[in-house]
PDB file of C-alpha atoms in Angstrom:
ATOM      1  CA  MET F   1     -22.069  -5.250 -11.791  1.00 80.00           C
ATOM      2  CA  LYS F   2     -19.667  -6.259  -9.023  1.00 84.00           C
ATOM      3  CA  TYR F   3     -19.901  -4.057  -5.939  1.00 87.00           C
ATOM      4  CA  ILE F   4     -16.874  -3.610  -3.687  1.00 89.00           C
ATOM      5  CA  GLN F   5     -17.889  -2.122  -0.341  1.00 91.00           C
ATOM      6  CA  LEU F   6     -15.446  -0.067   1.714  1.00 92.00           C
ATOM      7  CA  PHE F   7     -16.128   1.407   5.128  1.00 93.00           C
ATOM      8  CA  LEU F   8     -14.097   4.408   6.316  1.00 92.00           C
ATOM      9  CA  ALA F   9     -14.069   5.184  10.029  1.00 89.00           C
ATOM     10  CA  SER F  10     -12.416   8.179  11.687  1.00 88.00           C
ATOM     11  CA  SER F  11     -12.948  11.090  14.006  1.00 83.00           C
ATOM     12  CA  ILE F  12     -15.881  13.043  12.558  1.00 79.00           C
ATOM     13  CA  VAL F  13     -14.360  16.506  13.035  1.00 83.00           C
ATOM     14  CA  GLU F  14     -10.629  15.849  12.814  1.00 86.00           C
ATOM     15  CA  PHE F  15     -10.674  14.018   9.469  1.00 90.00           C
ATOM     16  CA  GLU F  16     -13.523  15.746   7.629  1.00 89.00           C
ATOM     17  CA  GLN F  17     -11.222  17.022   4.859  1.00 91.00           C
ATOM     18  CA  GLU F  18      -9.464  13.670   4.491  1.00 92.00           C
ATOM     19  CA  ARG F  19     -12.762  11.789   4.205  1.00 90.00           C
ATOM     20  CA  ASN F  20     -13.936  14.132   1.474  1.00 92.00           C
ATOM     21  CA  GLU F  21     -10.642  13.697  -0.380  1.00 94.00           C
ATOM     22  CA  LEU F  22     -10.734   9.902  -0.091  1.00 94.00           C
ATOM     23  CA  SER F  23     -14.368   9.881  -1.162  1.00 93.00           C
ATOM     24  CA  ASN F  24     -13.484  11.837  -4.311  1.00 94.00           C
ATOM     25  CA  TYR F  25     -10.564   9.472  -4.890  1.00 95.00           C
ATOM     26  CA  ILE F  26     -12.817   6.410  -4.748  1.00 93.00           C
ATOM     27  CA  ARG F  27     -15.251   8.069  -7.166  1.00 93.00           C
ATOM     28  CA  MET F  28     -12.378   8.611  -9.590  1.00 93.00           C
ATOM     29  CA  LEU F  29     -11.386   4.933  -9.346  1.00 92.00           C
ATOM     30  CA  THR F  30     -15.020   3.956  -9.880  1.00 91.00           C
ATOM     31  CA  ASP F  31     -15.226   6.070 -13.040  1.00 91.00           C
ATOM     32  CA  ILE F  32     -12.386   3.948 -14.427  1.00 89.00           C
ATOM     33  CA  SER F  33     -13.475   0.549 -13.127  1.00 87.00           C
ATOM     34  CA  VAL F  34     -17.203   0.876 -13.884  1.00 87.00           C
ATOM     35  CA  LYS F  35     -16.384   0.211 -17.545  1.00 85.00           C
ATOM     36  CA  ARG F  36     -15.477  -3.289 -16.394  1.00 82.00           C
ATOM     37  CA  ASP F  37     -18.695  -3.583 -14.346  1.00 85.00           C
ATOM     38  CA  ILE F  38     -16.938  -2.879 -11.034  1.00 86.00           C
ATOM     39  CA  TYR F  39     -18.322  -0.298  -8.641  1.00 89.00           C
ATOM     40  CA  PHE F  40     -16.604   0.865  -5.453  1.00 90.00           C
ATOM     41  CA  GLU F  41     -19.103   1.845  -2.776  1.00 90.00           C
ATOM     42  CA  LEU F  42     -17.561   3.872   0.049  1.00 91.00           C
ATOM     43  CA  THR F  43     -19.465   4.323   3.306  1.00 88.00           C
ATOM     44  CA  LEU F  44     -18.231   7.154   5.509  1.00 84.00           C
ATOM     45  CA  CYS F  45     -18.510   6.950   9.276  1.00 67.00           C
ATOM     46  CA  GLU F  46     -20.769  10.036   9.481  1.00 68.00           C
ATOM     47  CA  ASP F  47     -23.325   8.275   7.285  1.00 63.00           C
ATOM     48  CA  LEU F  48     -24.135   6.088  10.278  1.00 55.00           C
ATOM     49  CA  SER F  49     -22.489   7.471  13.398  1.00 51.00           C
ATOM     50  CA  ASN F  50     -25.080  10.192  14.048  1.00 51.00           C
ATOM     51  CA  ALA F  51     -27.893   7.672  13.910  1.00 49.00           C
ATOM     52  CA  VAL F  52     -26.007   5.332  16.209  1.00 49.00           C
ATOM     53  CA  ALA F  53     -25.293   8.094  18.713  1.00 49.00           C
ATOM     54  CA  LYS F  54     -28.955   9.112  18.793  1.00 52.00           C
ATOM     55  CA  ASP F  55     -30.952   5.914  18.377  1.00 54.00           C
ATOM     56  CA  ARG F  56     -28.389   3.116  18.875  1.00 53.00           C
ATOM     57  CA  LYS F  57     -29.559   1.230  15.776  1.00 58.00           C
ATOM     58  CA  GLN F  58     -26.747  -1.132  16.561  1.00 56.00           C
ATOM     59  CA  GLU F  59     -27.622  -4.124  14.413  1.00 68.00           C
ATOM     60  CA  GLU F  60     -28.237  -2.075  11.259  1.00 70.00           C
ATOM     61  CA  TYR F  61     -24.976  -0.265  11.877  1.00 71.00           C
ATOM     62  CA  ASN F  62     -22.962  -3.406  12.586  1.00 76.00           C
ATOM     63  CA  GLN F  63     -24.317  -5.164   9.526  1.00 82.00           C
ATOM     64  CA  LYS F  64     -23.059  -2.415   7.241  1.00 85.00           C
ATOM     65  CA  ILE F  65     -19.544  -3.010   8.541  1.00 89.00           C
ATOM     66  CA  ARG F  66     -19.898  -6.802   8.309  1.00 90.00           C
ATOM     67  CA  ASP F  67     -21.023  -6.545   4.696  1.00 91.00           C
ATOM     68  CA  SER F  68     -17.941  -4.540   3.692  1.00 92.00           C
ATOM     69  CA  GLN F  69     -14.978  -6.158   1.985  1.00 91.00           C
ATOM     70  CA  TYR F  70     -12.613  -3.478   3.326  1.00 92.00           C
ATOM     71  CA  PHE F  71     -12.604  -1.552   6.588  1.00 93.00           C
ATOM     72  CA  CYS F  72     -10.259   1.432   6.960  1.00 93.00           C
ATOM     73  CA  VAL F  73      -9.860   3.593  10.035  1.00 93.00           C
ATOM     74  CA  LEU F  74      -7.928   6.844  10.518  1.00 94.00           C
ATOM     75  CA  PHE F  75      -6.621   8.041  13.871  1.00 94.00           C
ATOM     76  CA  GLY F  76      -5.034  11.383  14.712  1.00 92.00           C
ATOM     77  CA  ARG F  77      -4.988  13.184  18.040  1.00 91.00           C
ATOM     78  CA  ASP F  78      -7.908  11.230  19.516  1.00 90.00           C
ATOM     79  CA  ALA F  79      -9.464   7.772  19.347  1.00 89.00           C
ATOM     80  CA  GLY F  80     -13.183   8.315  19.872  1.00 85.00           C
ATOM     81  CA  GLU F  81     -15.608   5.872  21.427  1.00 85.00           C
ATOM     82  CA  TYR F  82     -17.568   5.268  18.228  1.00 82.00           C
ATOM     83  CA  THR F  83     -14.438   4.883  16.085  1.00 87.00           C
ATOM     84  CA  ILE F  84     -13.092   2.166  18.370  1.00 90.00           C
ATOM     85  CA  GLU F  85     -16.517   0.524  18.400  1.00 87.00           C
ATOM     86  CA  GLU F  86     -16.464   0.469  14.599  1.00 88.00           C
ATOM     87  CA  PHE F  87     -13.059  -1.180  14.678  1.00 92.00           C
ATOM     88  CA  ASN F  88     -14.187  -3.811  17.184  1.00 93.00           C
ATOM     89  CA  VAL F  89     -17.141  -4.800  15.010  1.00 92.00           C
ATOM     90  CA  ALA F  90     -14.887  -5.136  11.958  1.00 92.00           C
ATOM     91  CA  LEU F  91     -12.266  -7.128  13.863  1.00 91.00           C
ATOM     92  CA  GLU F  92     -14.825  -9.546  15.284  1.00 91.00           C
ATOM     93  CA  GLN F  93     -16.253 -10.157  11.815  1.00 92.00           C
ATOM     94  CA  PHE F  94     -12.803 -10.585  10.291  1.00 90.00           C
ATOM     95  CA  ARG F  95     -11.868 -13.204  12.861  1.00 87.00           C
ATOM     96  CA  LYS F  96     -15.053 -15.094  12.046  1.00 89.00           C
ATOM     97  CA  SER F  97     -15.008 -14.948   8.263  1.00 87.00           C
ATOM     98  CA  GLY F  98     -11.758 -13.385   7.021  1.00 85.00           C
ATOM     99  CA  ALA F  99     -13.558 -10.203   5.927  1.00 88.00           C
ATOM    100  CA  PRO F 100     -13.535  -7.266   5.953  1.00 91.00           C
ATOM    101  CA  ARG F 101      -9.828  -6.711   5.454  1.00 90.00           C
ATOM    102  CA  ILE F 102      -8.798  -4.139   8.038  1.00 91.00           C
ATOM    103  CA  PHE F 103      -6.422  -1.234   7.473  1.00 91.00           C
ATOM    104  CA  ILE F 104      -5.452   1.021  10.376  1.00 92.00           C
ATOM    105  CA  TYR F 105      -3.742   4.363   9.826  1.00 94.00           C
ATOM    106  CA  PHE F 106      -2.317   6.768  12.407  1.00 94.00           C
ATOM    107  CA  ARG F 107      -1.449  10.270  11.254  1.00 92.00           C
ATOM    108  CA  GLN F 108       2.030  11.506  12.176  1.00 90.00           C
ATOM    109  CA  LEU F 109       1.311  14.561  14.313  1.00 88.00           C
ATOM    110  CA  PRO F 110       3.282  17.803  13.851  1.00 85.00           C
ATOM    111  CA  GLU F 111       6.279  18.334  16.078  1.00 83.00           C
ATOM    112  CA  GLY F 112       5.216  19.594  19.483  1.00 82.00           C
ATOM    113  CA  GLN F 113       1.821  17.862  19.353  1.00 84.00           C
ATOM    114  CA  SER F 114       1.088  14.588  21.079  1.00 85.00           C
ATOM    115  CA  ALA F 115      -1.700  12.061  20.781  1.00 88.00           C
ATOM    116  CA  SER F 116      -4.286  11.655  23.507  1.00 89.00           C
ATOM    117  CA  GLN F 117      -4.150   8.823  26.011  1.00 92.00           C
ATOM    118  CA  SER F 118      -6.982   7.107  24.121  1.00 92.00           C
ATOM    119  CA  VAL F 119      -4.750   6.853  21.035  1.00 92.00           C
ATOM    120  CA  LYS F 120      -1.762   5.636  23.046  1.00 93.00           C
ATOM    121  CA  ASP F 121      -3.907   2.997  24.755  1.00 93.00           C
ATOM    122  CA  PHE F 122      -5.310   1.823  21.435  1.00 93.00           C
ATOM    123  CA  MET F 123      -1.846   1.543  19.875  1.00 92.00           C
ATOM    124  CA  GLU F 124      -0.685  -0.471  22.887  1.00 93.00           C
ATOM    125  CA  ARG F 125      -3.648  -2.791  22.394  1.00 93.00           C
ATOM    126  CA  LEU F 126      -2.786  -3.294  18.720  1.00 91.00           C
ATOM    127  CA  ASP F 127       0.828  -4.036  19.606  1.00 88.00           C
ATOM    128  CA  ALA F 128      -0.238  -6.515  22.262  1.00 88.00           C
ATOM    129  CA  GLU F 129      -2.534  -8.304  19.809  1.00 87.00           C
ATOM    130  CA  ASN F 130       0.088  -8.114  17.035  1.00 84.00           C
ATOM    131  CA  ILE F 131      -2.243  -6.170  14.733  1.00 87.00           C
ATOM    132  CA  TYR F 132      -0.359  -4.134  12.157  1.00 86.00           C
ATOM    133  CA  TYR F 133      -0.996  -0.432  11.618  1.00 89.00           C
ATOM    134  CA  THR F 134       0.497   2.263   9.402  1.00 90.00           C
ATOM    135  CA  ILE F 135       1.760   5.706  10.389  1.00 90.00           C
ATOM    136  CA  PHE F 136       1.353   8.271   7.591  1.00 91.00           C
ATOM    137  CA  SER F 137       2.314  11.879   7.043  1.00 90.00           C
ATOM    138  CA  TYR F 138       0.559  12.465   3.713  1.00 92.00           C
ATOM    139  CA  LEU F 139      -2.834  11.132   2.660  1.00 94.00           C
ATOM    140  CA  ASP F 140      -1.358  10.097  -0.699  1.00 95.00           C
ATOM    141  CA  ALA F 141       0.352   7.214   1.112  1.00 93.00           C
ATOM    142  CA  VAL F 142      -3.086   5.981   2.227  1.00 94.00           C
ATOM    143  CA  LYS F 143      -4.379   6.340  -1.319  1.00 94.00           C
ATOM    144  CA  LEU F 144      -1.547   4.225  -2.716  1.00 94.00           C
ATOM    145  CA  SER F 145      -2.163   1.616  -0.023  1.00 91.00           C
ATOM    146  CA  TRP F 146      -5.826   1.416  -1.041  1.00 91.00           C
ATOM    147  CA  LEU F 147      -4.943   1.295  -4.714  1.00 91.00           C
ATOM    148  CA  VAL F 148      -2.444  -1.549  -4.334  1.00 91.00           C
ATOM    149  CA  THR F 149      -4.876  -3.508  -2.160  1.00 88.00           C
ATOM    150  CA  LEU F 150      -7.897  -3.074  -4.406  1.00 87.00           C
ATOM    151  CA  THR F 151      -6.044  -4.057  -7.555  1.00 85.00           C
ATOM    152  CA  GLN F 152      -4.867  -7.263  -5.886  1.00 80.00           C
ATOM    153  CA  ASP F 153      -8.465  -8.495  -5.885  1.00 72.00           C
ATOM    154  CA  GLN F 154      -8.461 -11.158  -8.580  1.00 60.00           C
ATOM    155  CA  GLY F 155     -12.033 -10.355  -9.516  1.00 60.00           C
ATOM    156  CA  LEU F 156     -11.213  -6.780 -10.510  1.00 63.00           C
ATOM    157  CA  SER F 157      -8.902  -7.604 -13.426  1.00 58.00           C
ATOM    158  CA  SER F 158      -7.408  -4.122 -13.308  1.00 67.00           C
ATOM    159  CA  HIS F 159      -3.871  -3.165 -14.219  1.00 85.00           C
ATOM    160  CA  LEU F 160      -1.804  -0.968 -11.914  1.00 90.00           C
ATOM    161  CA  LYS F 161       1.547   0.573 -12.821  1.00 91.00           C
ATOM    162  CA  LEU F 162       3.906   3.047 -11.192  1.00 93.00           C
ATOM    163  CA  GLU F 163       5.379   4.977 -14.067  1.00 92.00           C
ATOM    164  CA  ASP F 164       6.931   8.414 -14.551  1.00 92.00           C
ATOM    165  CA  GLY F 165       6.117   9.492 -10.995  1.00 93.00           C
ATOM    166  CA  ALA F 166       2.466   8.513 -11.081  1.00 94.00           C
ATOM    167  CA  ALA F 167       0.281   5.535 -10.229  1.00 94.00           C
ATOM    168  CA  LYS F 168      -1.695   4.539 -13.315  1.00 93.00           C
ATOM    169  CA  LEU F 169      -4.821   2.425 -13.292  1.00 90.00           C
ATOM    170  CA  ASP F 170      -5.612   0.879 -16.645  1.00 87.00           C
ATOM    171  CA  GLY F 171      -3.236   3.392 -18.200  1.00 89.00           C
ATOM    172  CA  LYS F 172      -4.815   6.467 -16.581  1.00 92.00           C
ATOM    173  CA  PRO F 173      -2.906   8.516 -13.961  1.00 94.00           C
ATOM    174  CA  VAL F 174      -4.766   8.383 -10.634  1.00 94.00           C
ATOM    175  CA  LEU F 175      -2.140   9.452  -8.101  1.00 95.00           C
ATOM    176  CA  ASP F 176       0.979  11.617  -8.085  1.00 95.00           C
ATOM    177  CA  LEU F 177       3.725   9.864  -6.096  1.00 94.00           C
ATOM    178  CA  GLY F 178       5.546  13.001  -4.986  1.00 93.00           C
ATOM    179  CA  ASN F 179       4.244  12.748  -1.409  1.00 93.00           C
ATOM    180  CA  VAL F 180       4.506   8.964  -1.080  1.00 93.00           C
ATOM    181  CA  PRO F 181       7.584   8.131   1.062  1.00 92.00           C
ATOM    182  CA  ILE F 182       8.500   4.868  -0.684  1.00 91.00           C
ATOM    183  CA  TYR F 183       8.885   6.917  -3.874  1.00 92.00           C
ATOM    184  CA  SER F 184       9.962  10.373  -2.703  1.00 91.00           C
ATOM    185  CA  LYS F 185      12.540   9.105  -0.158  1.00 91.00           C
ATOM    186  CA  ASN F 186      14.125   6.521  -2.430  1.00 91.00           C
ATOM    187  CA  GLU F 187      17.565   8.114  -2.814  1.00 90.00           C
ATOM    188  CA  GLU F 188      18.728   6.047  -5.779  1.00 91.00           C
ATOM    189  CA  LEU F 189      15.522   6.735  -7.664  1.00 93.00           C
ATOM    190  CA  GLN F 190      15.580  10.448  -6.869  1.00 93.00           C
ATOM    191  CA  LYS F 191      19.187  10.741  -8.133  1.00 94.00           C
ATOM    192  CA  ARG F 192      18.108   9.239 -11.433  1.00 95.00           C
ATOM    193  CA  LEU F 193      15.087  11.512 -11.662  1.00 94.00           C
ATOM    194  CA  VAL F 194      17.285  14.587 -11.150  1.00 95.00           C
ATOM    195  CA  GLU F 195      19.699  13.334 -13.811  1.00 96.00           C
ATOM    196  CA  LYS F 196      16.774  12.611 -16.150  1.00 95.00           C
ATOM    197  CA  GLN F 197      15.537  16.178 -15.743  1.00 95.00           C
ATOM    198  CA  ARG F 198      19.030  17.508 -16.550  1.00 95.00           C
ATOM    199  CA  LEU F 199      19.224  15.352 -19.675  1.00 95.00           C
ATOM    200  CA  ASP F 200      15.738  16.433 -20.741  1.00 95.00           C
ATOM    201  CA  GLU F 201      16.776  20.064 -20.557  1.00 96.00           C
ATOM    202  CA  GLU F 202      20.022  19.381 -22.419  1.00 94.00           C
ATOM    203  CA  PHE F 203      18.146  17.431 -25.088  1.00 94.00           C
ATOM    204  CA  THR F 204      15.695  20.306 -25.603  1.00 94.00           C
ATOM    205  CA  ASN F 205      18.519  22.837 -25.931  1.00 94.00           C
ATOM    206  CA  LEU F 206      20.467  20.630 -28.362  1.00 93.00           C
ATOM    207  CA  ARG F 207      17.417  19.996 -30.495  1.00 92.00           C
ATOM    208  CA  GLU F 208      16.774  23.718 -30.821  1.00 93.00           C
ATOM    209  CA  ALA F 209      20.441  24.251 -31.656  1.00 92.00           C
ATOM    210  CA  THR F 210      20.437  21.580 -34.397  1.00 91.00           C
ATOM    211  CA  LEU F 211      17.377  23.146 -35.979  1.00 91.00           C
ATOM    212  CA  LYS F 212      19.317  26.392 -36.268  1.00 90.00           C
ATOM    213  CA  ALA F 213      22.467  24.652 -37.515  1.00 89.00           C
ATOM    214  CA  PRO F 214      21.343  21.464 -39.336  1.00 87.00           C
ATOM    215  CA  GLU F 215      24.765  21.016 -40.986  1.00 89.00           C
ATOM    216  CA  ASP F 216      26.647  20.850 -37.671  1.00 89.00           C
ATOM    217  CA  LYS F 217      27.471  17.126 -37.414  1.00 89.00           C
ATOM    218  CA  GLU F 218      29.174  17.469 -34.041  1.00 91.00           C
ATOM    219  CA  LEU F 219      26.082  19.105 -32.590  1.00 91.00           C
ATOM    220  CA  PHE F 220      23.876  16.410 -34.109  1.00 91.00           C
ATOM    221  CA  GLY F 221      26.133  13.711 -32.629  1.00 92.00           C
ATOM    222  CA  ARG F 222      25.771  15.203 -29.158  1.00 93.00           C
ATOM    223  CA  LEU F 223      21.991  15.229 -29.617  1.00 92.00           C
ATOM    224  CA  ILE F 224      21.998  11.519 -30.473  1.00 93.00           C
ATOM    225  CA  ASP F 225      24.238  10.726 -27.506  1.00 94.00           C
ATOM    226  CA  VAL F 226      22.016  12.617 -25.045  1.00 94.00           C
ATOM    227  CA  SER F 227      18.950  10.957 -26.530  1.00 94.00           C
ATOM    228  CA  LEU F 228      20.434   7.500 -25.911  1.00 95.00           C
ATOM    229  CA  GLN F 229      21.344   8.460 -22.331  1.00 95.00           C
ATOM    230  CA  ARG F 230      17.773   9.662 -21.734  1.00 94.00           C
ATOM    231  CA  ASN F 231      16.306   6.409 -23.025  1.00 94.00           C
ATOM    232  CA  GLN F 232      18.647   4.272 -20.928  1.00 95.00           C
ATOM    233  CA  LEU F 233      17.929   6.302 -17.822  1.00 95.00           C
ATOM    234  CA  SER F 234      14.159   6.112 -18.454  1.00 94.00           C
ATOM    235  CA  ASP F 235      14.428   2.330 -18.629  1.00 95.00           C
ATOM    236  CA  GLN F 236      16.307   2.275 -15.305  1.00 94.00           C
ATOM    237  CA  ILE F 237      13.693   4.509 -13.661  1.00 94.00           C
ATOM    238  CA  HIS F 238      10.825   2.375 -14.953  1.00 94.00           C
ATOM    239  CA  ARG F 239      12.497  -0.792 -13.634  1.00 93.00           C
ATOM    240  CA  MET F 240      12.886   0.842 -10.224  1.00 92.00           C
ATOM    241  CA  GLU F 241       9.244   1.943 -10.258  1.00 93.00           C
ATOM    242  CA  ARG F 242       8.177  -1.618 -11.056  1.00 92.00           C
ATOM    243  CA  SER F 243      10.330  -2.868  -8.169  1.00 90.00           C
ATOM    244  CA  ILE F 244       8.681  -0.392  -5.797  1.00 90.00           C
ATOM    245  CA  LEU F 245       5.238  -1.623  -6.834  1.00 91.00           C
ATOM    246  CA  ASP F 246       6.330  -5.241  -6.410  1.00 88.00           C
ATOM    247  CA  LEU F 247       7.530  -4.485  -2.892  1.00 87.00           C
ATOM    248  CA  CYS F 248       4.323  -2.621  -2.000  1.00 88.00           C
ATOM    249  CA  SER F 249       2.282  -5.543  -3.331  1.00 86.00           C
ATOM    250  CA  THR F 250       4.331  -8.064  -1.349  1.00 83.00           C
ATOM    251  CA  VAL F 251       3.865  -6.140   1.900  1.00 83.00           C
ATOM    252  CA  SER F 252       0.148  -5.616   1.199  1.00 83.00           C
ATOM    253  CA  LYS F 253      -0.407  -9.349   0.684  1.00 79.00           C
ATOM    254  CA  MET F 254       1.639 -10.088   3.778  1.00 75.00           C
ATOM    255  CA  ASN F 255      -0.475  -7.734   5.903  1.00 72.00           C
ATOM    256  CA  ALA F 256      -3.671  -9.218   4.481  1.00 67.00           C
ATOM    257  CA  SER F 257      -2.868 -12.766   5.519  1.00 59.00           C
ATOM    258  CA  ASN F 258      -4.570 -14.323   8.505  1.00 55.00           C
ATOM    259  CA  HIS F 259      -1.342 -15.186  10.319  1.00 60.00           C
ATOM    260  CA  SER F 260       0.245 -12.867  12.866  1.00 69.00           C
ATOM    261  CA  LEU F 261       3.175 -10.965  11.428  1.00 73.00           C
ATOM    262  CA  THR F 262       6.639 -12.051  12.490  1.00 77.00           C
ATOM    263  CA  TRP F 263       8.902  -9.300  13.777  1.00 78.00           C
ATOM    264  CA  ARG F 264      10.778  -9.391  10.449  1.00 79.00           C
ATOM    265  CA  GLU F 265       7.582  -8.936   8.442  1.00 81.00           C
ATOM    266  CA  LYS F 266       6.404  -6.155  10.731  1.00 82.00           C
ATOM    267  CA  LYS F 267       9.782  -4.434  10.485  1.00 85.00           C
ATOM    268  CA  ALA F 268       9.689  -4.625   6.686  1.00 83.00           C
ATOM    269  CA  ALA F 269       6.232  -3.042   6.616  1.00 84.00           C
ATOM    270  CA  GLN F 270       7.335  -0.265   8.979  1.00 85.00           C
ATOM    271  CA  LEU F 271      10.403   0.491   6.855  1.00 87.00           C
ATOM    272  CA  LEU F 272       8.217   0.631   3.770  1.00 86.00           C
ATOM    273  CA  ASP F 273       5.886   3.137   5.472  1.00 87.00           C
ATOM    274  CA  THR F 274       8.809   5.455   6.234  1.00 86.00           C
ATOM    275  CA  GLY F 275      10.124   5.224   2.671  1.00 86.00           C
ATOM    276  CA  ASN F 276      13.155   3.025   3.403  1.00 88.00           C
ATOM    277  CA  TYR F 277      13.000   0.904   0.254  1.00 86.00           C
ATOM    278  CA  GLN F 278      16.396  -0.776   0.617  1.00 85.00           C
ATOM    279  CA  GLY F 279      15.799  -1.518   4.284  1.00 87.00           C
ATOM    280  CA  ALA F 280      12.403  -3.109   3.633  1.00 85.00           C
ATOM    281  CA  LEU F 281      13.798  -5.116   0.737  1.00 83.00           C
ATOM    282  CA  SER F 282      16.698  -6.347   2.871  1.00 83.00           C
ATOM    283  CA  VAL F 283      14.420  -7.456   5.706  1.00 81.00           C
ATOM    284  CA  LEU F 284      12.073  -9.233   3.295  1.00 77.00           C
ATOM    285  CA  ASP F 285      15.051 -11.061   1.795  1.00 76.00           C
ATOM    286  CA  ASP F 286      15.766 -12.274   5.333  1.00 61.00           C
ATOM    287  CA  VAL F 287      12.124 -13.368   5.626  1.00 49.00           C
ATOM    288  CA  ARG F 288      12.414 -15.351   2.415  1.00 52.00           C
ATOM    289  CA  ARG F 289      15.641 -16.957   3.621  1.00 47.00           C
ATOM    290  CA  GLN F 290      13.984 -17.905   6.888  1.00 52.00           C
ATOM    291  CA  GLU F 291      11.059 -19.444   4.993  1.00 51.00           C
ATOM    292  CA  GLU F 292      13.436 -21.394   2.766  1.00 46.00           C
ATOM    293  CA  LEU F 293      15.362 -22.668   5.799  1.00 41.00           C
ATOM    294  CA  LYS F 294      12.122 -23.733   7.474  1.00 51.00           C
ATOM    295  CA  GLN F 295      10.965 -25.531   4.333  1.00 51.00           C
ATOM    296  CA  ALA F 296      14.308 -27.293   4.070  1.00 45.00           C
ATOM    297  CA  SER F 297      14.149 -28.263   7.763  1.00 47.00           C
ATOM    298  CA  ASP F 298      10.596 -29.581   7.384  1.00 51.00           C
ATOM    299  CA  MET F 299      11.634 -31.595   4.338  1.00 56.00           C
ATOM    300  CA  LEU F 300      14.609 -33.061   6.215  1.00 48.00           C
ATOM    301  CA  LYS F 301      12.361 -34.086   9.107  1.00 51.00           C
ATOM    302  CA  LYS F 302       9.961 -35.713   6.659  1.00 58.00           C
ATOM    303  CA  ILE F 303      12.790 -37.657   4.982  1.00 52.00           C
ATOM    304  CA  LYS F 304      14.141 -38.837   8.343  1.00 51.00           C
ATOM    305  CA  LEU F 305      10.652 -39.945   9.387  1.00 60.00           C
ATOM    306  CA  MET F 306      10.235 -41.904   6.158  1.00 60.00           C
ATOM    307  CA  GLN F 307      13.635 -43.522   6.667  1.00 55.00           C
ATOM    308  CA  ALA F 308      12.743 -44.491  10.239  1.00 54.00           C
ATOM    309  CA  GLU F 309       9.456 -46.003   9.084  1.00 57.00           C
ATOM    310  CA  GLU F 310      11.301 -47.950   6.383  1.00 59.00           C
ATOM    311  CA  GLU F 311      13.788 -49.310   8.937  1.00 55.00           C
ATOM    312  CA  LEU F 312      10.927 -50.424  11.200  1.00 53.00           C
ATOM    313  CA  ARG F 313       9.270 -52.250   8.334  1.00 57.00           C
ATOM    314  CA  ASN F 314      12.548 -54.002   7.498  1.00 56.00           C
ATOM    315  CA  LEU F 315      13.007 -55.077  11.108  1.00 50.00           C
ATOM    316  CA  SER F 316       9.497 -56.517  11.265  1.00 54.00           C
ATOM    317  CA  MET F 317      10.029 -58.652   8.166  1.00 53.00           C
TER     318      MET F 317
END
């Protein structure tokens, strides 16, 4: 059995409901993955924080974080002392060994509410150290982030798809995408989904009509035509869903790398978080172009160096 350890830190009171929901979510993923001898073990901050606050069993507490492959932290109105301490332990370990992978989420507060100074100070620190964080409105966006990240682990051998408005793990629906911005705010995709719903309704009505009038060839022809339109539109939607997953995977891998994000990479990740698919894709295309230009420049420098060395050898002969 392969154990994947995740540690979830957050304000004890503010995120009690979210921790319970994420805990249930991880159990659902485990029920699917355990058939492949993979077990996700989620440690919640309250499992240890009370003991730390009372007895300061610091080393036992720190070791649990160090042993995790993934460290996730949620912030809302406040950034508590223990939550920041948990983050610091994870960050120190990551900088030493490359693990745990760290994911930081700030909840978008309702209009009229503002975060405490502790949150603002912590965000400023992350910006200064060029550490990426995500701002989320719905917990489903966090769930998709976890799902994409976990399935990128080569040792898990799991298959993730976005299909028909749901994330599917090994063919089983595990998350509705209705509250995930990259899906729900994709205008081109939503237009096609609305049109698909209209065609579904028309197809159902035509099928009932042809059953009542089986000799009506014109009616049957319209049924066939609508059926073809539905199939073509379904193919388009599925291609767009695959593209969304590809983009999410690209950004997840980018955020997991050890290098500091460039402003283009950071901008692409931020656009993805807000649901701006085309914007994120456009920025990432710029990133790829910049990488290609750098590779070409490095190759040119290498060729010029080789030519200079060849000229020196000729002169010395």
